[in-house]
PDB file of C-alpha atoms in Angstrom:
ATOM      1  CA  PHE B   1      19.598 -21.013   6.074  1.00 33.00           C
ATOM      2  CA  VAL B   2      18.129 -21.741   2.801  1.00 36.00           C
ATOM      3  CA  GLY B   3      16.216 -24.230   1.578  1.00 42.00           C
ATOM      4  CA  TYR B   4      13.608 -25.348  -1.001  1.00 43.00           C
ATOM      5  CA  ARG B   5       9.981 -26.403  -1.511  1.00 45.00           C
ATOM      6  CA  TYR B   6       8.620 -29.017  -3.879  1.00 43.00           C
ATOM      7  CA  TYR B   7       5.432 -28.455  -5.571  1.00 42.00           C
ATOM      8  CA  THR B   8       3.895 -31.558  -7.125  1.00 45.00           C
ATOM      9  CA  SER B   9       1.112 -31.140  -9.566  1.00 44.00           C
ATOM     10  CA  ALA B  10      -0.542 -33.693 -11.487  1.00 43.00           C
ATOM     11  CA  LYS B  11       2.654 -33.044 -14.929  1.00 43.00           C
ATOM     12  CA  LYS B  12       5.488 -32.734 -12.843  1.00 43.00           C
ATOM     13  CA  GLN B  13       7.720 -31.957  -9.260  1.00 43.00           C
ATOM     14  CA  VAL B  14       9.494 -28.717  -9.337  1.00 43.00           C
ATOM     15  CA  ARG B  15      12.333 -27.086  -6.849  1.00 41.00           C
ATOM     16  CA  TYR B  16      11.592 -23.249  -6.060  1.00 42.00           C
ATOM     17  CA  PRO B  17      14.047 -21.681  -3.760  1.00 41.00           C
ATOM     18  CA  PHE B  18      13.352 -19.643  -0.470  1.00 41.00           C
ATOM     19  CA  GLY B  19      14.306 -17.371   1.902  1.00 38.00           C
ATOM     20  CA  TYR B  20      16.587 -17.212   5.031  1.00 34.00           C
ATOM     21  CA  GLY B  21      14.886 -18.784   7.714  1.00 38.00           C
ATOM     22  CA  LEU B  22      11.473 -19.116   6.092  1.00 57.00           C
ATOM     23  CA  SER B  23      10.393 -23.157   7.251  1.00 67.00           C
ATOM     24  CA  TYR B  24      13.475 -26.088   8.333  1.00 84.00           C
ATOM     25  CA  THR B  25      10.832 -28.510   6.616  1.00 91.00           C
ATOM     26  CA  ARG B  26       9.815 -29.108   2.880  1.00 91.00           C
ATOM     27  CA  PHE B  27       5.891 -29.045   1.613  1.00 92.00           C
ATOM     28  CA  GLU B  28       4.401 -30.793  -1.560  1.00 93.00           C
ATOM     29  CA  THR B  29       1.211 -29.582  -2.425  1.00 94.00           C
ATOM     30  CA  SER B  30      -0.521 -32.270  -5.303  1.00 95.00           C
ATOM     31  CA  GLY B  31      -3.985 -33.672  -6.165  1.00 96.00           C
ATOM     32  CA  MET B  32      -6.040 -30.440  -7.556  1.00 97.00           C
ATOM     33  CA  THR B  33      -9.601 -31.057  -7.825  1.00 97.00           C
ATOM     34  CA  LEU B  34     -11.895 -28.228  -8.706  1.00 97.00           C
ATOM     35  CA  LYS B  35     -15.676 -29.642  -8.138  1.00 97.00           C
ATOM     36  CA  GLU B  36     -18.718 -27.032  -8.842  1.00 94.00           C
ATOM     37  CA  ASP B  37     -21.485 -27.094  -6.368  1.00 88.00           C
ATOM     38  CA  GLY B  38     -23.866 -24.597  -6.899  1.00 85.00           C
ATOM     39  CA  ASP B  39     -23.695 -21.357  -5.416  1.00 90.00           C
ATOM     40  CA  GLY B  40     -19.283 -22.077  -5.306  1.00 95.00           C
ATOM     41  CA  PHE B  41     -16.152 -23.916  -6.237  1.00 97.00           C
ATOM     42  CA  THR B  42     -14.063 -26.229  -4.168  1.00 97.00           C
ATOM     43  CA  VAL B  43     -11.200 -26.649  -4.645  1.00 97.00           C
ATOM     44  CA  THR B  44      -9.110 -29.704  -2.538  1.00 97.00           C
ATOM     45  CA  CYS B  45      -5.764 -30.950  -2.521  1.00 97.00           C
ATOM     46  CA  GLU B  46      -2.836 -32.763  -0.538  1.00 97.00           C
ATOM     47  CA  VAL B  47      -0.407 -31.519   1.780  1.00 95.00           C
ATOM     48  CA  ALA B  48       2.527 -33.515   2.713  1.00 95.00           C
ATOM     49  CA  ASN B  49       4.927 -32.225   5.215  1.00 95.00           C
ATOM     50  CA  THR B  50       7.759 -34.274   3.112  1.00 93.00           C
ATOM     51  CA  GLY B  51      11.115 -33.211   5.915  1.00 92.00           C
ATOM     52  CA  ASP B  52      12.117 -34.392   9.475  1.00 92.00           C
ATOM     53  CA  ARG B  53      10.752 -30.989  10.687  1.00 93.00           C
ATOM     54  CA  ASP B  54       6.871 -29.650  11.814  1.00 94.00           C
ATOM     55  CA  GLY B  55       6.307 -26.589  10.225  1.00 93.00           C
ATOM     56  CA  ALA B  56       3.544 -24.907   8.535  1.00 93.00           C
ATOM     57  CA  GLU B  57       2.047 -24.179   4.554  1.00 92.00           C
ATOM     58  CA  VAL B  58      -0.500 -21.427   3.624  1.00 93.00           C
ATOM     59  CA  VAL B  59      -2.391 -22.426   1.438  1.00 94.00           C
ATOM     60  CA  GLN B  60      -3.554 -19.442  -1.880  1.00 96.00           C
ATOM     61  CA  LEU B  61      -6.240 -20.088  -4.341  1.00 97.00           C
ATOM     62  CA  TYR B  62      -6.318 -16.762  -6.858  1.00 97.00           C
ATOM     63  CA  VAL B  63      -8.703 -16.619  -9.479  1.00 97.00           C
ATOM     64  CA  LYS B  64      -8.002 -15.367 -13.035  1.00 96.00           C
ATOM     65  CA  ALA B  65     -10.743 -13.966 -13.941  1.00 94.00           C
ATOM     66  CA  PRO B  66     -11.840 -13.506 -18.653  1.00 93.00           C
ATOM     67  CA  GLU B  67     -10.591 -11.984 -21.120  1.00 87.00           C
ATOM     68  CA  SER B  68     -12.532  -9.037 -20.979  1.00 86.00           C
ATOM     69  CA  LYS B  69     -13.097  -4.872 -21.173  1.00 82.00           C
ATOM     70  CA  VAL B  70     -13.595  -5.057 -17.599  1.00 86.00           C
ATOM     71  CA  PHE B  71     -10.401  -3.788 -15.605  1.00 83.00           C
ATOM     72  CA  LYS B  72      -8.810  -6.050 -13.849  1.00 85.00           C
ATOM     73  CA  PRO B  73      -5.615  -7.700 -11.458  1.00 88.00           C
ATOM     74  CA  GLU B  74      -4.283 -10.867 -13.654  1.00 89.00           C
ATOM     75  CA  ALA B  75      -4.890 -12.771 -10.638  1.00 94.00           C
ATOM     76  CA  GLU B  76      -7.073 -12.274  -7.352  1.00 95.00           C
ATOM     77  CA  LEU B  77      -6.812 -13.882  -3.673  1.00 96.00           C
ATOM     78  CA  ARG B  78      -9.721 -15.689  -2.818  1.00 96.00           C
ATOM     79  CA  ALA B  79      -9.292 -17.757  -0.621  1.00 96.00           C
ATOM     80  CA  PHE B  80      -6.829 -19.964   1.655  1.00 96.00           C
ATOM     81  CA  LYS B  81      -5.382 -22.169   4.575  1.00 95.00           C
ATOM     82  CA  LYS B  82      -2.721 -21.605   6.563  1.00 94.00           C
ATOM     83  CA  VAL B  83      -2.402 -26.232   7.870  1.00 94.00           C
ATOM     84  CA  TYR B  84       0.220 -26.898  10.635  1.00 95.00           C
ATOM     85  CA  LEU B  85       1.610 -30.003   9.993  1.00 95.00           C
ATOM     86  CA  LYS B  86       4.237 -32.802  11.956  1.00 95.00           C
ATOM     87  CA  ALA B  87       7.425 -34.352  10.642  1.00 94.00           C
ATOM     88  CA  ARG B  88       6.023 -36.408   7.527  1.00 95.00           C
ATOM     89  CA  GLU B  89       2.636 -36.114   8.149  1.00 95.00           C
ATOM     90  CA  LYS B  90      -0.103 -35.700   5.121  1.00 95.00           C
ATOM     91  CA  ALA B  91      -3.208 -33.560   5.291  1.00 96.00           C
ATOM     92  CA  LYS B  92      -6.060 -33.064   2.952  1.00 97.00           C
ATOM     93  CA  VAL B  93      -7.187 -28.983   2.724  1.00 97.00           C
ATOM     94  CA  GLU B  94     -10.545 -27.029   1.507  1.00 97.00           C
ATOM     95  CA  LEU B  95     -10.442 -24.363  -0.581  1.00 97.00           C
ATOM     96  CA  GLU B  96     -14.710 -23.113  -0.764  1.00 96.00           C
ATOM     97  CA  VAL B  97     -15.214 -19.785  -3.683  1.00 97.00           C
ATOM     98  CA  ARG B  98     -18.437 -18.063  -3.868  1.00 96.00           C
ATOM     99  CA  LYS B  99     -19.696 -17.274  -7.441  1.00 94.00           C
ATOM    100  CA  ASP B 100     -20.849 -14.278  -5.973  1.00 93.00           C
ATOM    101  CA  ASP B 101     -17.391 -13.413  -4.463  1.00 93.00           C
ATOM    102  CA  LEU B 102     -15.972 -13.602  -8.629  1.00 94.00           C
ATOM    103  CA  ARG B 103     -18.322 -10.087  -9.644  1.00 92.00           C
ATOM    104  CA  TYR B 104     -17.266  -6.787 -10.283  1.00 90.00           C
ATOM    105  CA  PHE B 105     -19.435  -3.407 -10.385  1.00 88.00           C
ATOM    106  CA  ASP B 106     -19.692  -1.854 -12.994  1.00 86.00           C
ATOM    107  CA  ILE B 107     -20.739   1.901 -12.617  1.00 83.00           C
ATOM    108  CA  LYS B 108     -23.183   1.743 -15.754  1.00 82.00           C
ATOM    109  CA  GLU B 109     -25.932  -0.509 -13.940  1.00 84.00           C
ATOM    110  CA  ASN B 110     -24.705   0.547 -10.176  1.00 86.00           C
ATOM    111  CA  ASP B 111     -24.399  -2.786  -9.450  1.00 89.00           C
ATOM    112  CA  TRP B 112     -22.682  -6.214  -8.393  1.00 91.00           C
ATOM    113  CA  VAL B 113     -21.655  -8.132 -11.749  1.00 90.00           C
ATOM    114  CA  THR B 114     -21.522 -11.845 -12.795  1.00 90.00           C
ATOM    115  CA  GLU B 115     -19.089 -12.250 -16.438  1.00 91.00           C
ATOM    116  CA  GLY B 116     -19.501 -14.839 -18.092  1.00 91.00           C
ATOM    117  CA  GLY B 117     -16.033 -16.979 -19.440  1.00 92.00           C
ATOM    118  CA  GLU B 118     -13.699 -18.911 -18.965  1.00 95.00           C
ATOM    119  CA  TYR B 119     -11.943 -18.391 -15.377  1.00 96.00           C
ATOM    120  CA  ALA B 120      -8.510 -20.257 -13.972  1.00 97.00           C
ATOM    121  CA  PHE B 121      -8.288 -21.604 -10.598  1.00 98.00           C
ATOM    122  CA  ARG B 122      -5.052 -21.853  -9.144  1.00 96.00           C
ATOM    123  CA  LEU B 123      -3.924 -23.882  -6.706  1.00 95.00           C
ATOM    124  CA  CYS B 124      -0.445 -21.414  -5.395  1.00 92.00           C
ATOM    125  CA  SER B 125       2.580 -21.095  -2.352  1.00 86.00           C
ATOM    126  CA  ASP B 126       2.339 -16.469  -3.180  1.00 85.00           C
ATOM    127  CA  ALA B 127       0.955 -14.914  -6.257  1.00 85.00           C
ATOM    128  CA  ASN B 128       3.583 -15.852  -8.481  1.00 86.00           C
ATOM    129  CA  THR B 129       4.510 -19.539  -7.813  1.00 89.00           C
ATOM    130  CA  VAL B 130       1.764 -21.029  -9.098  1.00 93.00           C
ATOM    131  CA  ILE B 131       1.014 -25.060  -8.745  1.00 94.00           C
ATOM    132  CA  ASP B 132      -2.228 -26.227 -10.359  1.00 96.00           C
ATOM    133  CA  GLU B 133      -4.646 -24.611 -12.091  1.00 96.00           C
ATOM    134  CA  LYS B 134      -7.680 -26.069 -12.909  1.00 97.00           C
ATOM    135  CA  LYS B 135     -10.734 -24.203 -14.982  1.00 96.00           C
ATOM    136  CA  ALA B 136     -14.427 -23.802 -15.225  1.00 96.00           C
ATOM    137  CA  VAL B 137     -16.878 -22.286 -16.992  1.00 94.00           C
ATOM    138  CA  ILE B 138     -19.084 -19.916 -16.567  1.00 92.00           C
ATOM    139  CA  LYS B 139     -22.358 -18.627 -19.049  1.00 88.00           C
ATOM    140  CA  LYS B 140     -23.945 -15.827 -19.409  1.00 79.00           C
ATOM    141  CA  SER B 141     -26.184 -14.989 -22.044  1.00 65.00           C
ATOM    142  CA  GLU B 142     -24.038 -11.403 -22.169  1.00 73.00           C
ATOM    143  CA  ASN B 143     -20.908  -9.138 -21.048  1.00 75.00           C
ATOM    144  CA  ARG B 144     -21.228  -5.338 -22.074  1.00 77.00           C
ATOM    145  CA  ALA B 145     -18.064  -3.266 -21.837  1.00 78.00           C
ATOM    146  CA  PRO B 146     -18.639  -0.441 -18.603  1.00 82.00           C
ATOM    147  CA  TYR B 147     -16.563   1.614 -19.973  1.00 82.00           C
ATOM    148  CA  ASP B 148     -17.024   4.005 -23.059  1.00 83.00           C
ATOM    149  CA  ASP B 149     -14.375   3.894 -26.458  1.00 83.00           C
ATOM    150  CA  GLU B 150     -12.492   6.874 -24.571  1.00 83.00           C
ATOM    151  CA  VAL B 151     -11.748   5.904 -21.024  1.00 85.00           C
ATOM    152  CA  PHE B 152     -10.862   2.040 -23.138  1.00 82.00           C
ATOM    153  CA  LYS B 153      -7.879   3.446 -25.736  1.00 81.00           C
ATOM    154  CA  VAL B 154      -6.444   5.107 -22.515  1.00 83.00           C
ATOM    155  CA  TYR B 155      -6.707   2.635 -19.459  1.00 81.00           C
ATOM    156  CA  ASP B 156      -6.460  -0.508 -21.743  1.00 78.00           C
ATOM    157  CA  LYS B 157      -2.871   0.322 -22.949  1.00 71.00           C
ATOM    158  CA  ALA B 158      -1.966   2.754 -19.605  1.00 74.00           C
ATOM    159  CA  SER B 159      -2.113   5.383 -22.188  1.00 72.00           C
ATOM    160  CA  PHE B 160      -1.939   8.082 -18.960  1.00 76.00           C
ATOM    161  CA  GLY B 161      -0.031  10.999 -21.363  1.00 77.00           C
ATOM    162  CA  GLY B 162      -4.283  11.192 -22.639  1.00 78.00           C
ATOM    163  CA  LEU B 163      -6.083  10.565 -19.259  1.00 84.00           C
ATOM    164  CA  THR B 164      -7.674  13.481 -17.931  1.00 88.00           C
ATOM    165  CA  ASN B 165     -10.474  14.220 -14.470  1.00 89.00           C
ATOM    166  CA  ALA B 166     -13.041  13.747 -16.874  1.00 89.00           C
ATOM    167  CA  THR B 167     -11.653  10.109 -17.977  1.00 88.00           C
ATOM    168  CA  PHE B 168     -10.738   9.353 -14.936  1.00 88.00           C
ATOM    169  CA  GLU B 169     -14.311  10.151 -13.694  1.00 88.00           C
ATOM    170  CA  LYS B 170     -15.966   8.453 -16.383  1.00 86.00           C
ATOM    171  CA  MET B 171     -13.959   5.121 -15.164  1.00 85.00           C
ATOM    172  CA  SER B 172     -14.873   5.074 -11.362  1.00 84.00           C
ATOM    173  CA  GLY B 173     -18.276   6.597 -11.387  1.00 83.00           C
ATOM    174  CA  LEU B 174     -17.076   8.954  -8.727  1.00 87.00           C
ATOM    175  CA  LYS B 175     -15.924  12.813  -8.971  1.00 90.00           C
ATOM    176  CA  VAL B 176     -12.862  14.199  -8.308  1.00 90.00           C
ATOM    177  CA  PRO B 177     -12.856  16.315  -5.737  1.00 87.00           C
ATOM    178  CA  ALA B 178     -12.082  20.380  -5.909  1.00 83.00           C
ATOM    179  CA  ILE B 179      -8.666  20.803  -4.701  1.00 75.00           C
ATOM    180  CA  PRO B 180      -8.996  22.404  -1.410  1.00 71.00           C
ATOM    181  CA  SER B 181      -7.515  26.252  -1.114  1.00 73.00           C
ATOM    182  CA  LYS B 182      -4.752  26.944   0.793  1.00 73.00           C
ATOM    183  CA  LYS B 183      -5.646  30.125   2.255  1.00 78.00           C
ATOM    184  CA  PRO B 184      -6.360  30.943   5.284  1.00 87.00           C
ATOM    185  CA  ILE B 185      -2.824  28.743   6.411  1.00 85.00           C
ATOM    186  CA  THR B 186      -4.429  27.020   9.124  1.00 86.00           C
ATOM    187  CA  MET B 187      -1.815  24.924  12.508  1.00 87.00           C
ATOM    188  CA  GLU B 188      -3.395  22.048   9.574  1.00 85.00           C
ATOM    189  CA  SER B 189      -2.378  23.384   6.502  1.00 83.00           C
ATOM    190  CA  ARG B 190       2.062  21.546   5.366  1.00 80.00           C
ATOM    191  CA  PHE B 191       4.150  24.121   5.756  1.00 77.00           C
ATOM    192  CA  SER B 192       5.311  24.687   1.898  1.00 80.00           C
ATOM    193  CA  ASP B 193       2.457  26.618   1.183  1.00 83.00           C
ATOM    194  CA  LEU B 194       4.085  28.895   3.848  1.00 79.00           C
ATOM    195  CA  ALA B 195       5.659  30.147   0.258  1.00 79.00           C
ATOM    196  CA  GLU B 196       2.337  30.453  -1.781  1.00 77.00           C
ATOM    197  CA  ALA B 197       1.017  32.057   0.931  1.00 75.00           C
ATOM    198  CA  GLY B 198       2.318  35.258   0.685  1.00 76.00           C
ATOM    199  CA  PHE B 199       5.346  37.684   1.018  1.00 79.00           C
ATOM    200  CA  MET B 200       5.816  37.368   4.352  1.00 77.00           C
ATOM    201  CA  GLY B 201       4.388  33.203   4.546  1.00 77.00           C
ATOM    202  CA  ARG B 202       7.819  32.824   1.567  1.00 81.00           C
ATOM    203  CA  ILE B 203      10.143  34.402   4.419  1.00 81.00           C
ATOM    204  CA  LEU B 204       9.158  32.666   6.849  1.00 77.00           C
ATOM    205  CA  TYR B 205       8.906  29.660   4.695  1.00 79.00           C
ATOM    206  CA  LYS B 206      13.037  29.875   3.556  1.00 82.00           C
ATOM    207  CA  ALA B 207      14.199  30.919   7.229  1.00 80.00           C
ATOM    208  CA  VAL B 208      12.877  27.484   8.533  1.00 77.00           C
ATOM    209  CA  LEU B 209      13.836  25.335   5.216  1.00 81.00           C
ATOM    210  CA  GLY B 210      17.432  27.396   5.872  1.00 84.00           C
ATOM    211  CA  VAL B 211      18.057  24.908   8.668  1.00 83.00           C
ATOM    212  CA  ALA B 212      18.438  22.130   6.075  1.00 85.00           C
ATOM    213  CA  ASP B 213      19.907  24.036   3.098  1.00 87.00           C
ATOM    214  CA  LYS B 214      22.814  25.411   5.914  1.00 88.00           C
ATOM    215  CA  GLN B 215      23.210  21.443   7.423  1.00 87.00           C
ATOM    216  CA  MET B 216      23.844  20.292   3.544  1.00 89.00           C
ATOM    217  CA  LYS B 217      26.468  23.456   2.561  1.00 89.00           C
ATOM    218  CA  GLY B 218      28.037  22.077   5.893  1.00 89.00           C
ATOM    219  CA  ALA B 219      28.252  18.719   4.988  1.00 87.00           C
ATOM    220  CA  LEU B 220      28.840  19.507   1.308  1.00 88.00           C
ATOM    221  CA  LYS B 221      32.278  21.144   2.562  1.00 89.00           C
ATOM    222  CA  MET B 222      33.296  17.679   4.955  1.00 89.00           C
ATOM    223  CA  PRO B 223      35.596  15.123   2.650  1.00 89.00           C
ATOM    224  CA  GLU B 224      34.246  11.789   0.450  1.00 87.00           C
ATOM    225  CA  GLY B 225      33.681   9.151   3.325  1.00 85.00           C
ATOM    226  CA  LYS B 226      30.599   8.229   5.745  1.00 85.00           C
ATOM    227  CA  GLU B 227      30.629  10.711   7.284  1.00 88.00           C
ATOM    228  CA  ARG B 228      29.475  13.846   4.668  1.00 86.00           C
ATOM    229  CA  ASP B 229      27.714  10.279   3.337  1.00 86.00           C
ATOM    230  CA  ASN B 230      25.240  10.572   7.060  1.00 87.00           C
ATOM    231  CA  LYS B 231      25.538  14.050   7.245  1.00 87.00           C
ATOM    232  CA  MET B 232      23.806  14.847   3.697  1.00 88.00           C
ATOM    233  CA  LYS B 233      20.564  11.980   4.613  1.00 88.00           C
ATOM    234  CA  GLY B 234      20.674  13.820   7.875  1.00 87.00           C
ATOM    235  CA  ALA B 235      19.971  17.181   5.926  1.00 86.00           C
ATOM    236  CA  PHE B 236      18.025  15.367   3.040  1.00 86.00           C
ATOM    237  CA  PHE B 237      15.812  13.430   5.473  1.00 86.00           C
ATOM    238  CA  LEU B 238      14.933  16.648   7.630  1.00 82.00           C
ATOM    239  CA  ARG B 239      14.071  19.495   4.667  1.00 83.00           C
ATOM    240  CA  ASN B 240      11.544  16.377   3.337  1.00 82.00           C
ATOM    241  CA  ILE B 241      10.338  16.475   7.255  1.00 79.00           C
ATOM    242  CA  LEU B 242       9.967  19.905   7.518  1.00 77.00           C
ATOM    243  CA  GLU B 243       8.098  20.224   4.239  1.00 78.00           C
ATOM    244  CA  SER B 244       5.927  17.560   4.673  1.00 78.00           C
ATOM    245  CA  ASN B 245       4.997  18.433   8.151  1.00 80.00           C
ATOM    246  CA  SER B 246       2.249  20.201   9.247  1.00 82.00           C
ATOM    247  CA  LEU B 247       2.137  23.294  12.246  1.00 81.00           C
ATOM    248  CA  ALA B 248       0.443  21.236  14.323  1.00 84.00           C
ATOM    249  CA  SER B 249       2.511  17.743  13.603  1.00 83.00           C
ATOM    250  CA  MET B 250       5.842  20.288  13.251  1.00 77.00           C
ATOM    251  CA  THR B 251       5.327  21.071  16.720  1.00 78.00           C
ATOM    252  CA  MET B 252       4.314  18.555  18.663  1.00 79.00           C
ATOM    253  CA  CYS B 253       8.168  16.221  16.886  1.00 76.00           C
ATOM    254  CA  ALA B 254       9.932  19.775  16.959  1.00 71.00           C
ATOM    255  CA  GLY B 255       9.505  19.544  21.318  1.00 69.00           C
ATOM    256  CA  LYS B 256      11.209  22.803  22.735  1.00 74.00           C
ATOM    257  CA  SER B 257      12.776  23.765  19.286  1.00 74.00           C
ATOM    258  CA  CYS B 258       9.331  24.784  18.288  1.00 78.00           C
ATOM    259  CA  PRO B 259       6.708  25.707  20.924  1.00 83.00           C
ATOM    260  CA  TYR B 260       3.123  25.260  19.966  1.00 85.00           C
ATOM    261  CA  ASN B 261       3.500  29.208  20.560  1.00 87.00           C
ATOM    262  CA  PHE B 262       5.379  29.901  17.754  1.00 85.00           C
ATOM    263  CA  ALA B 263       3.930  26.846  15.083  1.00 83.00           C
ATOM    264  CA  GLU B 264       0.309  29.489  15.398  1.00 87.00           C
ATOM    265  CA  GLY B 265       2.843  32.521  15.570  1.00 86.00           C
ATOM    266  CA  PHE B 266       3.903  31.511  12.368  1.00 82.00           C
ATOM    267  CA  MET B 267       0.606  30.861  11.432  1.00 88.00           C
ATOM    268  CA  HIS B 268      -1.009  34.413  11.561  1.00 88.00           C
ATOM    269  CA  LEU B 269       1.823  35.873  10.245  1.00 84.00           C
ATOM    270  CA  ALA B 270       1.554  33.998   6.745  1.00 84.00           C
ATOM    271  CA  ASN B 271      -2.122  35.185   7.305  1.00 86.00           C
ATOM    272  CA  GLY B 272      -0.631  38.599   7.920  1.00 84.00           C
ATOM    273  CA  ARG B 273      -1.937  38.898  11.367  1.00 88.00           C
ATOM    274  CA  LEU B 274       1.989  40.900  12.326  1.00 86.00           C
ATOM    275  CA  ILE B 275       0.555  41.570  15.753  1.00 90.00           C
ATOM    276  CA  LYS B 276      -1.121  38.621  15.907  1.00 89.00           C
ATOM    277  CA  GLY B 277       2.231  36.771  15.352  1.00 86.00           C
ATOM    278  CA  ILE B 278       4.248  38.355  17.438  1.00 89.00           C
ATOM    279  CA  LYS B 279       2.409  38.365  20.565  1.00 90.00           C
ATOM    280  CA  CYS B 280       2.419  34.482  19.829  1.00 88.00           C
ATOM    281  CA  PHE B 281       5.785  34.354  19.868  1.00 84.00           C
ATOM    282  CA  CYS B 282       5.941  36.793  22.597  1.00 88.00           C
ATOM    283  CA  THR B 283       3.745  34.659  24.952  1.00 85.00           C
ATOM    284  CA  LYS B 284       4.424  31.434  26.642  1.00 79.00           C
ATOM    285  CA  ILE B 285       1.881  28.827  27.211  1.00 75.00           C
ATOM    286  CA  LYS B 286       2.267  27.162  30.976  1.00 71.00           C
ATOM    287  CA  VAL B 287       2.520  23.590  30.168  1.00 64.00           C
ATOM    288  CA  PRO B 288       3.024  20.933  33.400  1.00 68.00           C
ATOM    289  CA  ALA B 289       6.961  19.536  33.490  1.00 69.00           C
ATOM    290  CA  LEU B 290       7.006  16.678  32.320  1.00 65.00           C
ATOM    291  CA  PRO B 291       8.488  13.679  35.146  1.00 71.00           C
ATOM    292  CA  LYS B 292      12.229  14.100  33.719  1.00 67.00           C
ATOM    293  CA  ASP B 293      12.048  17.607  34.074  1.00 60.00           C
ATOM    294  CA  LYS B 294      11.779  17.125  37.620  1.00 57.00           C
ATOM    295  CA  GLU B 295      14.314  14.653  37.926  1.00 59.00           C
ATOM    296  CA  GLU B 296      16.529  17.278  36.493  1.00 59.00           C
ATOM    297  CA  LYS B 297      15.554  20.376  38.503  1.00 59.00           C
ATOM    298  CA  ARG B 298      15.930  18.079  42.580  1.00 59.00           C
TER     299      ARG B 298
END
């Protein structure tokens, strides 16, 4: 089912197509007003179900901050309300935004700050579809840039070629944590860390990844078609899974093909503890049988 929603502002009526099965009726939103009331703003409008079926509409209010040297989204969702209307029914919708909600955190002041300037209150059906817009000015004695020239030069034009950890720390007020050491290998280490854990770790890494490589080579030898494509996707997916999994998660996913004692063996071998590693491979872990296994034995 494909239909249209009609949005009416004080200026004109605009028709927008909407997706399959999202709604079986039409809505008109009109009469937007904006009122400043002490500590906040109130936006009101009227929503009408102009179709022949009952339905629901989500009225959304986005606010665009003044143009300044503070890095912010183009507009931010500040209020919304879902309205249930019967066929041909109308309802008044009221959305409230507090002035405190329009603040940003100034890393130099170490406090929440409200920028002075012109704010655009946008009544929307979604982030990209503006039905109507009203503007209001918040007065403030001074707007001070929270970033120095180095930070502003990089982030204002998205010139990330010059982005460094130090620049990010100046912009965010946060400390970039040190990258943890990949040694020694633990049960929570990514399997790809084994490739950098020494001679034995590289051998284990290549041996396990060889399973996915073998599947890929076999798929490439197949004649072109859906079966070949599916085999290649499977091999590619398997390689990504093996590389990104930790030893602990791999043993939980692999089941009997990689029991926990095998994962512990990989860990010890990668850390150069050969005897402990071999002992783990040779020592089976006793676990209770699953209900399915019990039924099969019967």
